[in-house]
């Protein structure tokens, strides 16, 4: 179904996109859901099937960029699960005293080391990428969201004759993934050379864009002609699978806000904005595409009740996620958790929560992932 550099291996027009959210250690929720998806494909298509063969484009933001890159390189979900259970304690370990709001909490060298174990010194144009890959990051020095893919048809893929910039094909995968995971306050920004003799670009976590849920960004990448893919739309032409890392609504009382330092309130507001952006992406995707089992967005519009903005669906769409709410986890997944346990999942750097997050992902996958979502026999 997929091949390196965005070229499809199959003759049929159907294309499939896999979009992976950001979310720190909660990326292990995505891994558990992907395990189920991989299992369904292997049961029906053969034990050696990998997800990179089933998707023509895999893209992710932040922790989702790590998973997307690993999948595009042909790793199994078992490999990635091991990575997360081992990665989290090593990366999210504070070293020495850190001044709050002045120094970053963690040493980015540990994160880069773990990323390098997966991607090595490969460039974006490596033939080892077995399907199209997209990584989302934010460039701070120019103030733009970057959606970087290994499509040779992209505008900035090659080095220009005038040497005004370095072609995307030359970027190191480790730099791109590290840039997408460079969460402010947690890690230092990532520097990437952009042009010979010019200062490097300054990049931070892709979650600080409207694309922490990258489904809409990947739809634009795949369909807007100047990005170089130009895929056609239609429910029978394009399938988009979106995998979350645990949805959560942060609440704050007025008394708490009054006691909180201004910098702390600013961080809370930024976190809330990331959640709002992800919800907006979900709303747009369900308004444009057909979903066999749509996700409830909020109490006012529900799951949009079959409403389609264009009249006819532009694609089929399926969202997998879990709400990190004690009542929801009990009612939907049969998991009885304490307030303390659920609160521990809110921290994106809480490596102690990895086993519980994985368990939640397993339960959500078992309940919601269906063969029909992938055109597979029941």
mmCIF file of C-alpha atoms in Angstrom:
data_model
loop_
_atom_site.group_PDB
_atom_site.id
_atom_site.type_symbol
_atom_site.label_atom_id
_atom_site.label_comp_id
_atom_site.label_asym_id
_atom_site.label_seq_id
_atom_site.Cartn_x
_atom_site.Cartn_y
_atom_site.Cartn_z
ATOM 1 C CA UNK A 1 0.000 0.000 0.000
ATOM 2 C CA UNK A 2 2.892 2.370 0.682
ATOM 3 C CA UNK A 3 6.429 2.961 -0.488
ATOM 4 C CA UNK A 4 9.317 5.271 0.254
ATOM 5 C CA UNK A 5 9.141 8.951 -0.579
ATOM 6 C CA UNK A 6 5.377 9.025 -1.012
ATOM 7 C CA UNK A 7 5.069 6.686 -4.019
ATOM 8 C CA UNK A 8 2.254 4.159 -3.595
ATOM 9 C CA UNK A 9 3.028 0.493 -4.269
ATOM 10 C CA UNK A 10 -0.491 -0.411 -5.265
ATOM 11 C CA UNK A 11 -2.364 0.436 -8.451
ATOM 12 C CA UNK A 12 -5.678 1.282 -6.772
ATOM 13 C CA UNK A 13 -6.386 4.936 -6.079
ATOM 14 C CA UNK A 14 -7.122 4.401 -2.362
ATOM 15 C CA UNK A 15 -4.721 6.173 -0.036
ATOM 16 C CA UNK A 16 -4.398 5.884 3.728
ATOM 17 C CA UNK A 17 -2.989 8.404 6.188
ATOM 18 C CA UNK A 18 -2.013 7.761 9.808
ATOM 19 C CA UNK A 19 -1.931 10.872 12.043
ATOM 20 C CA UNK A 20 -0.342 10.657 15.501
ATOM 21 C CA UNK A 21 -0.892 13.262 18.228
ATOM 22 C CA UNK A 22 1.621 14.834 20.570
ATOM 23 C CA UNK A 23 1.389 14.152 24.289
ATOM 24 C CA UNK A 24 4.691 13.344 26.015
ATOM 25 C CA UNK A 25 4.832 10.016 27.823
ATOM 26 C CA UNK A 26 1.178 9.472 26.929
ATOM 27 C CA UNK A 27 2.381 8.534 23.469
ATOM 28 C CA UNK A 28 2.274 5.023 24.901
ATOM 29 C CA UNK A 29 -1.545 5.257 24.655
ATOM 30 C CA UNK A 30 -1.081 5.634 20.904
ATOM 31 C CA UNK A 31 1.321 2.695 20.880
ATOM 32 C CA UNK A 32 -1.263 0.444 22.560
ATOM 33 C CA UNK A 33 -3.894 1.451 19.986
ATOM 34 C CA UNK A 34 -1.441 0.888 17.139
ATOM 35 C CA UNK A 35 -0.694 -2.578 18.523
ATOM 36 C CA UNK A 36 -4.336 -3.487 18.032
ATOM 37 C CA UNK A 37 -4.361 -2.048 14.506
ATOM 38 C CA UNK A 38 -1.221 -4.002 13.667
ATOM 39 C CA UNK A 39 -2.726 -7.169 15.168
ATOM 40 C CA UNK A 40 -5.859 -6.888 13.016
ATOM 41 C CA UNK A 41 -3.786 -6.511 9.862
ATOM 42 C CA UNK A 42 -1.508 -9.418 10.741
ATOM 43 C CA UNK A 43 -4.433 -11.715 11.510
ATOM 44 C CA UNK A 44 -5.928 -11.035 8.096
ATOM 45 C CA UNK A 45 -2.940 -10.310 5.863
ATOM 46 C CA UNK A 46 -0.063 -12.265 7.346
ATOM 47 C CA UNK A 47 2.195 -12.359 10.399
ATOM 48 C CA UNK A 48 4.938 -10.278 8.818
ATOM 49 C CA UNK A 49 2.791 -7.253 7.975
ATOM 50 C CA UNK A 50 4.057 -3.886 9.195
ATOM 51 C CA UNK A 51 2.021 -0.712 9.507
ATOM 52 C CA UNK A 52 4.330 1.163 7.132
ATOM 53 C CA UNK A 53 2.967 -1.143 4.405
ATOM 54 C CA UNK A 54 -0.623 -0.191 5.220
ATOM 55 C CA UNK A 55 -0.332 3.606 5.170
ATOM 56 C CA UNK A 56 0.805 5.813 2.308
ATOM 57 C CA UNK A 57 1.616 8.672 4.693
ATOM 58 C CA UNK A 58 2.445 8.553 8.398
ATOM 59 C CA UNK A 59 2.887 11.808 10.265
ATOM 60 C CA UNK A 60 3.131 12.975 13.814
ATOM 61 C CA UNK A 61 3.671 15.828 16.210
ATOM 62 C CA UNK A 62 6.071 15.725 19.160
ATOM 63 C CA UNK A 63 5.865 12.245 20.719
ATOM 64 C CA UNK A 64 3.785 11.325 17.665
ATOM 65 C CA UNK A 65 6.754 12.273 15.472
ATOM 66 C CA UNK A 66 8.882 9.685 17.280
ATOM 67 C CA UNK A 67 6.288 6.983 16.684
ATOM 68 C CA UNK A 68 5.642 8.041 13.080
ATOM 69 C CA UNK A 69 9.335 7.955 12.208
ATOM 70 C CA UNK A 70 9.815 4.577 13.842
ATOM 71 C CA UNK A 71 6.837 3.132 11.958
ATOM 72 C CA UNK A 72 7.985 4.629 8.647
ATOM 73 C CA UNK A 73 11.355 2.936 9.162
ATOM 74 C CA UNK A 74 9.562 -0.398 9.454
ATOM 75 C CA UNK A 75 9.640 -0.925 13.218
ATOM 76 C CA UNK A 76 6.898 -3.006 14.776
ATOM 77 C CA UNK A 77 4.667 -1.741 17.562
ATOM 78 C CA UNK A 78 6.443 -4.168 19.929
ATOM 79 C CA UNK A 79 9.715 -2.366 19.184
ATOM 80 C CA UNK A 80 8.128 1.016 19.844
ATOM 81 C CA UNK A 81 6.468 -0.151 23.068
ATOM 82 C CA UNK A 82 9.872 -1.221 24.392
ATOM 83 C CA UNK A 83 11.264 2.146 23.374
ATOM 84 C CA UNK A 84 8.625 4.026 25.383
ATOM 85 C CA UNK A 85 8.902 1.921 28.510
ATOM 86 C CA UNK A 86 12.675 2.396 28.473
ATOM 87 C CA UNK A 87 12.772 5.931 27.074
ATOM 88 C CA UNK A 88 10.516 7.728 29.544
ATOM 89 C CA UNK A 89 12.529 7.094 32.746
ATOM 90 C CA UNK A 90 15.793 8.040 31.041
ATOM 91 C CA UNK A 91 14.578 11.169 29.271
ATOM 92 C CA UNK A 92 12.355 12.598 32.002
ATOM 93 C CA UNK A 93 14.938 12.459 34.780
ATOM 94 C CA UNK A 94 15.896 15.773 36.347
ATOM 95 C CA UNK A 95 19.614 16.313 36.687
ATOM 96 C CA UNK A 96 20.680 18.619 39.497
ATOM 97 C CA UNK A 97 18.915 21.727 40.724
ATOM 98 C CA UNK A 98 16.890 23.620 38.120
ATOM 99 C CA UNK A 99 15.571 27.167 38.499
ATOM 100 C CA UNK A 100 11.826 27.117 37.811
ATOM 101 C CA UNK A 101 10.800 29.190 34.759
ATOM 102 C CA UNK A 102 14.475 30.032 34.115
ATOM 103 C CA UNK A 103 16.061 26.709 33.188
ATOM 104 C CA UNK A 104 14.525 23.843 31.269
ATOM 105 C CA UNK A 105 13.497 20.897 33.415
ATOM 106 C CA UNK A 106 15.368 18.209 31.495
ATOM 107 C CA UNK A 107 18.633 17.669 29.645
ATOM 108 C CA UNK A 108 17.879 17.366 25.947
ATOM 109 C CA UNK A 109 20.985 15.204 25.424
ATOM 110 C CA UNK A 110 19.141 12.190 26.843
ATOM 111 C CA UNK A 111 16.200 12.773 24.493
ATOM 112 C CA UNK A 112 18.476 13.139 21.487
ATOM 113 C CA UNK A 113 20.320 9.950 22.445
ATOM 114 C CA UNK A 114 17.065 7.969 22.505
ATOM 115 C CA UNK A 115 15.955 9.443 19.164
ATOM 116 C CA UNK A 116 19.350 8.624 17.639
ATOM 117 C CA UNK A 117 18.939 4.979 18.689
ATOM 118 C CA UNK A 118 15.917 4.823 16.389
ATOM 119 C CA UNK A 119 16.979 6.933 13.410
ATOM 120 C CA UNK A 120 20.776 6.993 13.571
ATOM 121 C CA UNK A 121 22.434 9.485 11.236
ATOM 122 C CA UNK A 122 19.874 9.048 8.455
ATOM 123 C CA UNK A 123 18.765 12.032 6.410
ATOM 124 C CA UNK A 124 15.211 12.778 5.353
ATOM 125 C CA UNK A 125 15.949 11.337 1.905
ATOM 126 C CA UNK A 126 17.042 7.959 3.268
ATOM 127 C CA UNK A 127 15.680 4.991 1.290
ATOM 128 C CA UNK A 128 15.161 3.265 4.650
ATOM 129 C CA UNK A 129 11.905 5.185 5.041
ATOM 130 C CA UNK A 130 9.397 2.695 3.669
ATOM 131 C CA UNK A 131 6.492 5.107 3.304
ATOM 132 C CA UNK A 132 5.913 8.846 3.213
ATOM 133 C CA UNK A 133 6.747 10.539 6.515
ATOM 134 C CA UNK A 134 5.737 13.951 7.843
ATOM 135 C CA UNK A 135 7.064 15.690 10.960
ATOM 136 C CA UNK A 136 5.484 18.821 12.419
ATOM 137 C CA UNK A 137 7.526 21.399 14.311
ATOM 138 C CA UNK A 138 7.479 25.153 14.937
ATOM 139 C CA UNK A 139 10.211 27.509 13.780
ATOM 140 C CA UNK A 140 10.459 30.301 16.332
ATOM 141 C CA UNK A 141 12.906 32.642 14.597
ATOM 142 C CA UNK A 142 10.515 33.124 11.671
ATOM 143 C CA UNK A 143 7.294 32.345 13.531
ATOM 144 C CA UNK A 144 5.946 29.596 11.297
ATOM 145 C CA UNK A 145 4.654 26.035 11.653
ATOM 146 C CA UNK A 146 6.741 23.609 9.591
ATOM 147 C CA UNK A 147 5.259 20.510 7.995
ATOM 148 C CA UNK A 148 8.279 18.630 6.656
ATOM 149 C CA UNK A 149 7.918 15.481 4.547
ATOM 150 C CA UNK A 150 10.156 13.161 2.544
ATOM 151 C CA UNK A 151 8.239 13.787 -0.670
ATOM 152 C CA UNK A 152 10.727 14.604 -3.464
ATOM 153 C CA UNK A 153 7.971 16.546 -5.196
ATOM 154 C CA UNK A 154 7.937 19.127 -2.395
ATOM 155 C CA UNK A 155 8.914 22.706 -3.206
ATOM 156 C CA UNK A 156 11.976 22.838 -0.947
ATOM 157 C CA UNK A 157 13.239 19.279 -1.403
ATOM 158 C CA UNK A 158 16.313 20.023 -3.544
ATOM 159 C CA UNK A 159 19.146 22.491 -3.001
ATOM 160 C CA UNK A 160 18.468 25.567 -5.176
ATOM 161 C CA UNK A 161 21.070 26.694 -7.680
ATOM 162 C CA UNK A 162 21.482 30.042 -5.928
ATOM 163 C CA UNK A 163 22.274 28.362 -2.595
ATOM 164 C CA UNK A 164 19.633 30.396 -0.776
ATOM 165 C CA UNK A 165 18.696 27.447 1.435
ATOM 166 C CA UNK A 166 19.562 23.846 2.195
ATOM 167 C CA UNK A 167 17.134 21.407 0.578
ATOM 168 C CA UNK A 168 14.884 19.469 2.926
ATOM 169 C CA UNK A 169 16.298 16.158 1.722
ATOM 170 C CA UNK A 170 19.528 16.983 3.593
ATOM 171 C CA UNK A 171 17.935 17.428 7.021
ATOM 172 C CA UNK A 172 18.897 14.853 9.601
ATOM 173 C CA UNK A 173 15.926 12.834 10.821
ATOM 174 C CA UNK A 174 17.263 13.082 14.371
ATOM 175 C CA UNK A 175 17.215 16.894 14.143
ATOM 176 C CA UNK A 176 13.659 16.984 12.809
ATOM 177 C CA UNK A 177 12.267 14.605 15.413
ATOM 178 C CA UNK A 178 14.146 16.362 18.214
ATOM 179 C CA UNK A 179 12.770 19.692 16.960
ATOM 180 C CA UNK A 180 9.224 18.341 17.008
ATOM 181 C CA UNK A 181 9.702 17.154 20.615
ATOM 182 C CA UNK A 182 11.441 20.285 21.944
ATOM 183 C CA UNK A 183 8.655 21.265 24.342
ATOM 184 C CA UNK A 184 9.284 24.712 25.866
ATOM 185 C CA UNK A 185 10.101 24.637 29.591
ATOM 186 C CA UNK A 186 10.917 20.918 29.316
ATOM 187 C CA UNK A 187 13.732 20.964 26.715
ATOM 188 C CA UNK A 188 15.886 23.517 24.951
ATOM 189 C CA UNK A 189 14.992 24.413 21.338
ATOM 190 C CA UNK A 190 16.618 22.549 18.463
ATOM 191 C CA UNK A 191 18.897 24.360 16.021
ATOM 192 C CA UNK A 192 18.799 23.240 12.381
ATOM 193 C CA UNK A 193 20.993 24.680 9.581
ATOM 194 C CA UNK A 194 18.762 26.369 7.002
ATOM 195 C CA UNK A 195 21.241 28.128 4.690
ATOM 196 C CA UNK A 196 25.014 28.150 4.332
ATOM 197 C CA UNK A 197 26.562 31.044 6.219
ATOM 198 C CA UNK A 198 23.272 32.015 7.896
ATOM 199 C CA UNK A 199 22.197 31.529 11.530
ATOM 200 C CA UNK A 200 20.427 28.202 12.089
ATOM 201 C CA UNK A 201 16.676 27.984 12.465
ATOM 202 C CA UNK A 202 15.319 27.810 16.014
ATOM 203 C CA UNK A 203 12.716 25.063 16.416
ATOM 204 C CA UNK A 204 10.394 24.008 19.224
ATOM 205 C CA UNK A 205 7.717 21.387 19.819
ATOM 206 C CA UNK A 206 5.159 20.959 17.044
ATOM 207 C CA UNK A 207 2.448 20.892 19.703
ATOM 208 C CA UNK A 208 2.838 24.668 19.968
ATOM 209 C CA UNK A 209 1.078 25.002 16.619
ATOM 210 C CA UNK A 210 -2.551 24.308 15.678
ATOM 211 C CA UNK A 211 -1.405 20.773 14.803
ATOM 212 C CA UNK A 212 -0.858 18.855 18.043
ATOM 213 C CA UNK A 213 -3.522 16.672 16.451
ATOM 214 C CA UNK A 214 -1.923 16.590 12.989
ATOM 215 C CA UNK A 215 -4.859 15.065 11.074
ATOM 216 C CA UNK A 216 -5.894 18.323 9.359
ATOM 217 C CA UNK A 217 -2.284 19.252 8.580
ATOM 218 C CA UNK A 218 -1.714 15.866 6.938
ATOM 219 C CA UNK A 219 -4.936 16.242 4.948
ATOM 220 C CA UNK A 220 -3.625 19.569 3.627
ATOM 221 C CA UNK A 221 -0.198 18.060 2.915
ATOM 222 C CA UNK A 222 -1.751 15.220 0.939
ATOM 223 C CA UNK A 223 -4.216 17.260 -1.105
ATOM 224 C CA UNK A 224 -2.852 20.792 -1.675
ATOM 225 C CA UNK A 225 -0.962 20.410 -4.988
ATOM 226 C CA UNK A 226 2.027 22.608 -4.125
ATOM 227 C CA UNK A 227 3.000 20.281 -1.293
ATOM 228 C CA UNK A 228 3.822 17.726 -3.985
ATOM 229 C CA UNK A 229 1.379 14.884 -3.291
ATOM 230 C CA UNK A 230 -1.856 16.116 -4.888
ATOM 231 C CA UNK A 231 -3.955 13.123 -3.865
ATOM 232 C CA UNK A 232 -7.635 13.106 -4.850
ATOM 233 C CA UNK A 233 -10.367 13.220 -2.195
ATOM 234 C CA UNK A 234 -13.507 11.168 -1.726
ATOM 235 C CA UNK A 235 -14.747 8.581 0.759
ATOM 236 C CA UNK A 236 -13.605 5.839 -1.633
ATOM 237 C CA UNK A 237 -10.253 7.504 -2.341
ATOM 238 C CA UNK A 238 -8.812 8.618 0.992
ATOM 239 C CA UNK A 239 -8.832 7.118 4.506
ATOM 240 C CA UNK A 240 -7.476 9.018 7.533
ATOM 241 C CA UNK A 241 -6.803 7.302 10.862
ATOM 242 C CA UNK A 242 -6.156 9.677 13.777
ATOM 243 C CA UNK A 243 -4.693 8.374 17.050
ATOM 244 C CA UNK A 244 -4.668 10.433 20.246
ATOM 245 C CA UNK A 245 -2.694 10.383 23.485
ATOM 246 C CA UNK A 246 -5.536 10.911 25.936
ATOM 247 C CA UNK A 247 -7.962 13.837 25.810
ATOM 248 C CA UNK A 248 -8.181 16.008 28.885
ATOM 249 C CA UNK A 249 -9.945 19.240 29.790
ATOM 250 C CA UNK A 250 -7.959 21.332 32.254
ATOM 251 C CA UNK A 251 -10.116 23.215 34.732
ATOM 252 C CA UNK A 252 -9.167 26.007 37.105
ATOM 253 C CA UNK A 253 -11.122 27.868 39.760
ATOM 254 C CA UNK A 254 -10.948 31.627 40.158
ATOM 255 C CA UNK A 255 -9.346 31.236 43.598
ATOM 256 C CA UNK A 256 -6.604 29.008 42.149
ATOM 257 C CA UNK A 257 -5.936 31.505 39.361
ATOM 258 C CA UNK A 258 -5.607 34.345 41.867
ATOM 259 C CA UNK A 259 -2.995 32.446 43.884
ATOM 260 C CA UNK A 260 -0.994 31.334 40.854
ATOM 261 C CA UNK A 261 2.076 33.302 39.688
ATOM 262 C CA UNK A 262 1.592 35.091 36.376
ATOM 263 C CA UNK A 263 4.101 32.787 34.626
ATOM 264 C CA UNK A 264 2.274 29.722 35.919
ATOM 265 C CA UNK A 265 -1.055 31.026 34.672
ATOM 266 C CA UNK A 266 0.497 31.718 31.263
ATOM 267 C CA UNK A 267 1.721 28.112 31.018
ATOM 268 C CA UNK A 268 -1.698 26.793 32.002
ATOM 269 C CA UNK A 269 -3.341 28.999 29.383
ATOM 270 C CA UNK A 270 -0.931 27.730 26.701
ATOM 271 C CA UNK A 271 -1.656 24.125 27.654
ATOM 272 C CA UNK A 272 -5.370 24.820 27.421
ATOM 273 C CA UNK A 273 -4.919 26.379 23.976
ATOM 274 C CA UNK A 274 -3.227 23.199 22.720
ATOM 275 C CA UNK A 275 -6.283 21.238 23.859
ATOM 276 C CA UNK A 276 -8.621 23.725 22.169
ATOM 277 C CA UNK A 277 -6.680 23.442 18.902
ATOM 278 C CA UNK A 278 -6.875 19.660 18.987
ATOM 279 C CA UNK A 279 -10.630 19.792 19.576
ATOM 280 C CA UNK A 280 -11.015 22.192 16.673
ATOM 281 C CA UNK A 281 -9.098 19.839 14.380
ATOM 282 C CA UNK A 282 -11.353 16.968 15.431
ATOM 283 C CA UNK A 283 -14.452 19.069 14.752
ATOM 284 C CA UNK A 284 -13.267 20.028 11.266
ATOM 285 C CA UNK A 285 -12.242 16.485 10.363
ATOM 286 C CA UNK A 286 -15.616 15.044 11.376
ATOM 287 C CA UNK A 287 -17.396 17.854 9.522
ATOM 288 C CA UNK A 288 -15.502 17.020 6.319
ATOM 289 C CA UNK A 289 -15.276 13.234 6.443
ATOM 290 C CA UNK A 290 -17.380 10.160 7.095
ATOM 291 C CA UNK A 291 -16.745 8.337 10.361
ATOM 292 C CA UNK A 292 -18.204 4.942 11.121
ATOM 293 C CA UNK A 293 -18.067 5.675 14.855
ATOM 294 C CA UNK A 294 -17.591 9.435 15.360
ATOM 295 C CA UNK A 295 -16.043 10.883 18.493
ATOM 296 C CA UNK A 296 -18.209 13.043 20.758
ATOM 297 C CA UNK A 297 -16.689 16.522 20.568
ATOM 298 C CA UNK A 298 -18.614 18.397 23.263
ATOM 299 C CA UNK A 299 -22.016 18.555 24.935
ATOM 300 C CA UNK A 300 -23.375 21.146 22.503
ATOM 301 C CA UNK A 301 -22.699 19.595 19.088
ATOM 302 C CA UNK A 302 -22.159 15.995 20.158
ATOM 303 C CA UNK A 303 -20.535 14.035 17.327
ATOM 304 C CA UNK A 304 -22.086 16.367 14.678
ATOM 305 C CA UNK A 305 -24.926 13.894 14.079
ATOM 306 C CA UNK A 306 -23.991 13.018 10.497
ATOM 307 C CA UNK A 307 -23.555 16.675 9.481
ATOM 308 C CA UNK A 308 -21.138 17.116 6.585
ATOM 309 C CA UNK A 309 -19.963 20.575 5.617
ATOM 310 C CA UNK A 310 -19.291 19.721 1.931
ATOM 311 C CA UNK A 311 -22.439 17.599 1.535
ATOM 312 C CA UNK A 312 -20.429 14.564 0.461
ATOM 313 C CA UNK A 313 -17.519 13.245 2.564
ATOM 314 C CA UNK A 314 -14.048 14.157 1.374
ATOM 315 C CA UNK A 315 -12.570 11.086 3.074
ATOM 316 C CA UNK A 316 -13.310 8.393 5.616
ATOM 317 C CA UNK A 317 -12.115 9.305 9.072
ATOM 318 C CA UNK A 318 -11.615 7.412 12.290
ATOM 319 C CA UNK A 319 -10.429 8.820 15.582
ATOM 320 C CA UNK A 320 -9.099 6.663 18.419
ATOM 321 C CA UNK A 321 -8.465 8.160 21.832
ATOM 322 C CA UNK A 322 -9.426 7.995 25.506
ATOM 323 C CA UNK A 323 -10.732 10.701 27.800
ATOM 324 C CA UNK A 324 -8.594 11.062 30.897
ATOM 325 C CA UNK A 325 -11.601 11.580 33.109
ATOM 326 C CA UNK A 326 -12.398 9.245 36.007
ATOM 327 C CA UNK A 327 -16.106 8.912 35.156
ATOM 328 C CA UNK A 328 -15.456 8.354 31.454
ATOM 329 C CA UNK A 329 -12.792 5.734 32.126
ATOM 330 C CA UNK A 330 -15.181 3.897 34.436
ATOM 331 C CA UNK A 331 -18.246 4.114 32.196
ATOM 332 C CA UNK A 332 -16.564 3.525 28.831
ATOM 333 C CA UNK A 333 -13.601 1.288 29.626
ATOM 334 C CA UNK A 334 -14.604 -0.280 32.941
ATOM 335 C CA UNK A 335 -11.511 1.113 34.678
ATOM 336 C CA UNK A 336 -11.961 2.309 38.252
ATOM 337 C CA UNK A 337 -9.194 4.774 39.036
ATOM 338 C CA UNK A 338 -8.552 7.213 41.846
ATOM 339 C CA UNK A 339 -8.480 10.963 41.309
ATOM 340 C CA UNK A 340 -4.776 10.832 42.127
ATOM 341 C CA UNK A 341 -4.075 8.226 39.440
ATOM 342 C CA UNK A 342 -5.967 10.186 36.800
ATOM 343 C CA UNK A 343 -4.268 13.427 37.834
ATOM 344 C CA UNK A 344 -0.903 11.713 37.390
ATOM 345 C CA UNK A 345 -1.713 11.229 33.715
ATOM 346 C CA UNK A 346 -1.975 15.000 33.229
ATOM 347 C CA UNK A 347 1.784 15.446 33.547
ATOM 348 C CA UNK A 348 3.412 14.827 30.181
ATOM 349 C CA UNK A 349 6.735 14.029 31.909
ATOM 350 C CA UNK A 350 5.421 11.566 34.514
ATOM 351 C CA UNK A 351 7.291 8.403 33.541
ATOM 352 C CA UNK A 352 5.707 6.553 36.479
ATOM 353 C CA UNK A 353 2.358 6.817 34.650
ATOM 354 C CA UNK A 354 3.540 4.929 31.537
ATOM 355 C CA UNK A 355 2.156 1.507 32.610
ATOM 356 C CA UNK A 356 -1.270 2.970 33.445
ATOM 357 C CA UNK A 357 -1.368 5.009 30.229
ATOM 358 C CA UNK A 358 -0.542 1.873 28.255
ATOM 359 C CA UNK A 359 -3.326 -0.033 30.010
ATOM 360 C CA UNK A 360 -5.800 2.721 29.120
ATOM 361 C CA UNK A 361 -4.673 2.586 25.490
ATOM 362 C CA UNK A 362 -5.157 -1.184 25.425
ATOM 363 C CA UNK A 363 -8.680 -0.900 26.824
ATOM 364 C CA UNK A 364 -9.617 1.853 24.357
ATOM 365 C CA UNK A 365 -8.209 -0.139 21.443
ATOM 366 C CA UNK A 366 -10.094 -3.266 22.421
ATOM 367 C CA UNK A 367 -13.369 -1.363 22.561
ATOM 368 C CA UNK A 368 -13.087 0.949 19.568
ATOM 369 C CA UNK A 369 -10.720 -0.459 16.915
ATOM 370 C CA UNK A 370 -12.647 -2.452 14.298
ATOM 371 C CA UNK A 371 -11.521 -4.271 11.104
ATOM 372 C CA UNK A 372 -14.152 -2.395 9.062
ATOM 373 C CA UNK A 373 -12.354 0.885 9.804
ATOM 374 C CA UNK A 374 -9.535 -0.365 7.562
ATOM 375 C CA UNK A 375 -11.550 -2.158 4.918
ATOM 376 C CA UNK A 376 -10.600 -5.515 6.453
ATOM 377 C CA UNK A 377 -12.963 -8.494 6.754
ATOM 378 C CA UNK A 378 -14.552 -8.953 10.180
#
